[in-house]
């Protein structure tokens, strides 16, 4: 590693977009330590990255205040320090236990988190709050999140994390949220907590793409899985989700072809789709539905959902 000055770090636009997406995924999967390390690096970068410094600095400050023990020495002890029993625990178990201890020690902790969710307007911070609310039980969480979702429209990842948190509280019955100006309703108890719980039709789409790419482009399988899992969450509760989840060969072929074509465009800049349509058996009868599916994927699947690009 070279000892070049920090102020010589310049990110090209494509690289900046990549890091923005990685930061989003770290927040969504509660890898807060990794997110802090990435933010610290990004704040060293100049050029185009400087437009985001204020946003990144605010998010890093919030992370350091909320999760100081993830970085060792800190002036604010948000969680109890290691007690020697953590060696046999996974990262999620440690996080859940510490959060539970914190909420039991401070009766205002959960109400304050909920208030910050209601009053905040930064999606990154709201995602962090929802991540914490998924790991603790409190009588105010279920009702508060239902009211929050019904109040206005939020980006899809926030809506989905809130629905998961409601289910983890043992919630049941209808939950309303807004998407594209329309009020939608889902059953709280049906919200998947992992991709394994999504309908079989969703899994068939992914298997179709993996089988097709196994010989011609093995690396595409990894990107297909990551992208499709994101799509499942983005579309959950919408009419599009019903189309994705249909358990029949026609729907699986349509969405698998659209997903494959999207990845060919993004990874290899190949926009001609005649070969893909032939490979998946997209007949003239299925062409219109295929083009609708591809249009949806282009609009939603590859867009960063938390940080501004």
XYZ file of C-alpha atoms in Angstrom:
309
model
C 0.000 0.000 0.000
C 1.378 3.409 -0.915
C 1.669 6.381 1.407
C 0.062 8.861 -0.940
C -1.634 11.879 0.703
C -5.269 11.417 1.548
C -6.279 14.491 -0.441
C -5.090 12.782 -3.626
C -7.929 10.256 -3.457
C -10.313 10.955 -6.330
C -13.242 8.733 -7.305
C -14.490 8.432 -10.838
C -18.294 8.682 -11.208
C -18.725 4.941 -11.851
C -16.625 4.105 -8.801
C -18.573 6.579 -6.702
C -21.849 4.949 -7.773
C -20.429 1.553 -6.801
C -19.500 2.744 -3.313
C -22.896 4.384 -2.856
C -24.620 1.085 -3.636
C -22.266 -0.805 -1.315
C -23.028 1.655 1.485
C -26.741 1.151 0.909
C -26.398 -2.621 1.182
C -24.291 -2.328 4.356
C -27.020 -0.254 6.003
C -29.784 -2.576 4.832
C -27.973 -5.641 6.208
C -26.989 -3.888 9.459
C -23.240 -4.105 8.819
C -22.754 -0.870 10.721
C -19.058 -1.329 11.423
C -18.351 -1.803 7.711
C -20.531 1.205 6.900
C -18.561 3.420 9.279
C -15.267 2.285 7.789
C -16.508 2.970 4.248
C -17.834 6.403 5.204
C -14.482 7.292 6.788
C -12.775 6.341 3.526
C -15.258 8.243 1.356
C -14.774 11.393 3.417
C -11.104 11.342 2.385
C -12.009 11.459 -1.295
C -12.054 14.624 -3.359
C -13.554 15.636 -6.678
C -17.110 14.487 -7.377
C -17.253 12.833 -3.947
C -17.078 16.194 -2.187
C -20.726 16.886 -3.092
C -21.691 14.135 -0.652
C -19.351 15.008 2.223
C -21.983 16.796 4.300
C -24.425 13.900 3.950
C -21.739 11.290 4.692
C -20.424 13.207 7.697
C -23.922 13.451 9.184
C -24.541 9.740 8.648
C -21.164 8.799 10.119
C -21.842 10.969 13.157
C -25.194 9.265 13.671
C -23.590 5.813 13.362
C -20.847 6.679 15.823
C -23.416 7.900 18.329
C -25.687 4.882 17.885
C -23.009 2.165 17.712
C -19.861 3.387 19.506
C -18.931 -0.041 20.889
C -18.436 -1.312 17.350
C -15.330 0.879 17.197
C -13.920 0.393 20.652
C -13.169 3.542 22.611
C -16.026 6.045 22.516
C -17.322 8.827 24.664
C -20.893 7.512 24.638
C -21.579 3.997 25.889
C -24.651 3.047 23.853
C -24.258 -0.675 24.549
C -22.708 -2.656 27.411
C -19.109 -3.645 26.830
C -18.055 -7.208 26.091
C -18.547 -9.455 29.098
C -16.508 -12.430 27.887
C -19.535 -14.500 26.843
C -19.621 -13.249 23.258
C -17.036 -15.608 21.794
C -19.704 -18.244 21.102
C -22.269 -15.767 19.785
C -22.742 -14.616 16.231
C -22.726 -10.936 15.298
C -26.518 -10.779 15.099
C -26.956 -12.427 18.514
C -24.493 -10.005 20.072
C -26.270 -7.045 18.521
C -29.698 -8.280 19.629
C -28.575 -8.973 23.189
C -26.901 -5.593 23.579
C -29.899 -3.771 22.162
C -32.229 -5.656 24.511
C -30.043 -4.756 27.472
C -29.992 -1.120 26.422
C -33.778 -0.909 26.022
C -34.320 -2.561 29.411
C -31.895 -0.172 31.095
C -33.420 2.930 29.490
C -37.217 3.053 29.320
C -37.052 6.011 26.913
C -34.760 4.326 24.397
C -37.427 2.786 22.124
C -39.784 5.807 22.318
C -36.826 8.009 21.374
C -36.002 5.768 18.401
C -39.605 5.944 17.225
C -39.635 9.726 17.630
C -36.420 9.974 15.587
C -38.021 7.844 12.883
C -41.102 10.080 12.752
C -39.179 13.351 12.819
C -36.250 12.355 10.614
C -35.986 12.803 6.868
C -32.714 11.014 6.138
C -33.381 7.537 4.666
C -30.016 6.217 5.837
C -30.733 7.095 9.460
C -34.288 5.809 9.181
C -32.956 2.489 7.876
C -30.657 2.253 10.882
C -33.544 2.905 13.265
C -35.716 0.270 11.606
C -32.803 -2.157 11.813
C -32.710 -1.686 15.575
C -36.478 -1.973 15.926
C -36.332 -5.408 14.272
C -34.243 -6.746 17.144
C -36.189 -5.660 20.206
C -39.743 -6.079 21.500
C -41.762 -3.141 22.778
C -45.532 -2.497 22.939
C -45.239 0.810 21.045
C -43.436 -0.527 17.970
C -46.279 -2.265 16.143
C -48.810 0.569 16.280
C -46.228 3.296 15.716
C -44.841 1.684 12.589
C -48.336 1.151 11.169
C -49.097 4.829 11.644
C -45.733 5.833 10.192
C -46.245 3.730 7.056
C -49.749 5.085 6.491
C -48.667 8.703 6.959
C -46.809 9.223 3.666
C -44.820 7.442 0.966
C -41.270 6.315 1.716
C -38.695 4.572 -0.442
C -39.426 0.831 -0.813
C -36.534 -0.503 1.337
C -37.766 1.541 4.307
C -41.319 0.300 3.839
C -40.186 -3.305 3.646
C -37.991 -3.059 6.768
C -40.908 -1.519 8.667
C -43.186 -4.373 7.573
C -40.582 -6.884 8.741
C -40.311 -5.133 12.099
C -44.093 -5.293 12.524
C -44.084 -9.012 11.816
C -41.223 -9.574 14.282
C -43.363 -7.906 16.926
C -45.945 -10.629 16.286
C -48.176 -8.260 14.337
C -51.096 -9.517 12.285
C -53.917 -8.033 10.240
C -53.737 -5.514 7.394
C -50.971 -2.909 7.145
C -51.334 0.003 4.714
C -48.521 1.835 2.930
C -48.166 4.138 -0.075
C -46.519 3.328 -3.397
C -46.562 5.607 -6.439
C -49.388 7.610 -4.907
C -51.595 4.578 -4.298
C -52.530 3.078 -0.938
C -51.654 -0.635 -0.767
C -52.407 -3.187 1.938
C -50.583 -6.346 3.003
C -51.112 -8.898 5.756
C -48.547 -8.239 8.482
C -48.025 -11.899 9.337
C -47.213 -12.741 5.703
C -44.202 -10.431 5.329
C -41.152 -12.583 4.520
C -38.256 -12.274 6.939
C -35.830 -13.782 4.411
C -35.782 -14.639 0.732
C -36.464 -18.281 1.615
C -39.980 -17.244 2.701
C -40.895 -15.659 -0.629
C -43.316 -17.577 -2.913
C -41.984 -20.460 -4.973
C -42.482 -18.509 -8.181
C -39.789 -16.051 -7.096
C -37.334 -18.899 -6.609
C -38.169 -20.400 -10.001
C -37.173 -17.156 -11.734
C -33.772 -17.174 -10.061
C -33.177 -20.847 -10.849
C -34.046 -20.278 -14.513
C -31.438 -17.524 -14.810
C -28.790 -19.510 -12.959
C -29.333 -22.514 -15.208
C -29.112 -20.395 -18.339
C -25.978 -18.560 -17.198
C -24.212 -21.621 -15.783
C -22.270 -22.318 -18.971
C -22.275 -19.042 -20.889
C -21.620 -16.556 -18.060
C -21.105 -18.120 -14.598
C -20.396 -14.770 -12.899
C -23.850 -13.561 -13.878
C -25.431 -16.002 -11.402
C -24.080 -14.059 -8.418
C -25.382 -10.728 -9.691
C -28.698 -12.342 -10.610
C -29.213 -13.588 -7.062
C -28.339 -10.277 -5.414
C -30.446 -8.251 -7.842
C -33.472 -10.546 -7.708
C -33.517 -10.616 -3.911
C -33.525 -6.822 -3.925
C -36.336 -6.878 -6.483
C -38.430 -9.152 -4.288
C -38.261 -6.640 -1.448
C -38.790 -3.592 -3.667
C -41.901 -5.078 -5.255
C -43.431 -6.686 -2.147
C -47.090 -5.814 -1.704
C -47.518 -4.314 -5.186
C -49.363 -5.644 -8.235
C -45.950 -6.227 -9.834
C -45.061 -8.594 -7.013
C -48.070 -10.756 -7.840
C -46.807 -11.111 -11.396
C -43.299 -11.999 -10.183
C -44.572 -14.639 -7.776
C -46.946 -16.495 -10.108
C -46.079 -20.178 -10.029
C -46.268 -21.012 -13.740
C -43.733 -21.448 -16.521
C -44.908 -18.433 -18.501
C -44.384 -15.943 -15.674
C -41.071 -17.521 -14.680
C -39.813 -17.309 -18.262
C -40.890 -13.671 -18.592
C -39.204 -12.457 -15.429
C -36.133 -14.654 -15.870
C -35.618 -13.306 -19.385
C -36.113 -9.721 -18.217
C -33.674 -10.190 -15.320
C -31.082 -11.805 -17.600
C -31.428 -9.008 -20.149
C -31.120 -6.322 -17.466
C -27.882 -7.848 -16.190
C -26.489 -8.136 -19.720
C -27.155 -4.418 -20.165
C -25.637 -3.405 -16.857
C -22.671 -5.775 -16.776
C -21.791 -6.053 -20.470
C -23.593 -3.101 -22.115
C -25.408 -5.531 -24.430
C -28.802 -4.082 -25.301
C -29.957 -6.423 -28.052
C -32.357 -8.931 -26.540
C -33.267 -11.225 -29.431
C -30.979 -13.994 -28.176
C -32.309 -13.719 -24.624
C -35.928 -13.862 -25.782
C -35.174 -16.946 -27.856
C -33.284 -18.581 -24.993
C -36.246 -18.216 -22.611
C -38.974 -18.933 -25.129
C -40.486 -15.439 -25.149
C -43.006 -15.761 -27.963
C -44.912 -12.925 -29.573
C -47.747 -13.732 -27.199
C -45.465 -13.120 -24.189
C -43.539 -10.198 -25.681
C -45.654 -7.408 -24.197
C -45.499 -8.844 -20.650
C -41.743 -9.367 -21.025
C -41.220 -5.752 -22.048
C -43.316 -4.574 -19.090
C -41.188 -6.664 -16.734
C -37.953 -5.345 -18.246
C -39.202 -1.774 -17.969
C -39.969 -2.269 -14.275
C -36.527 -3.737 -13.628
C -34.813 -0.868 -15.420
C -36.760 1.662 -13.347
C -36.305 0.041 -9.939
C -33.800 -2.773 -9.686
C -30.516 -0.993 -10.319
C -31.239 2.316 -8.616
C -29.566 3.108 -5.258
C -32.415 3.356 -2.758
C -30.846 4.961 0.314
C -28.109 7.387 -0.649
C -28.423 10.009 -3.364
C -26.396 9.319 -6.475
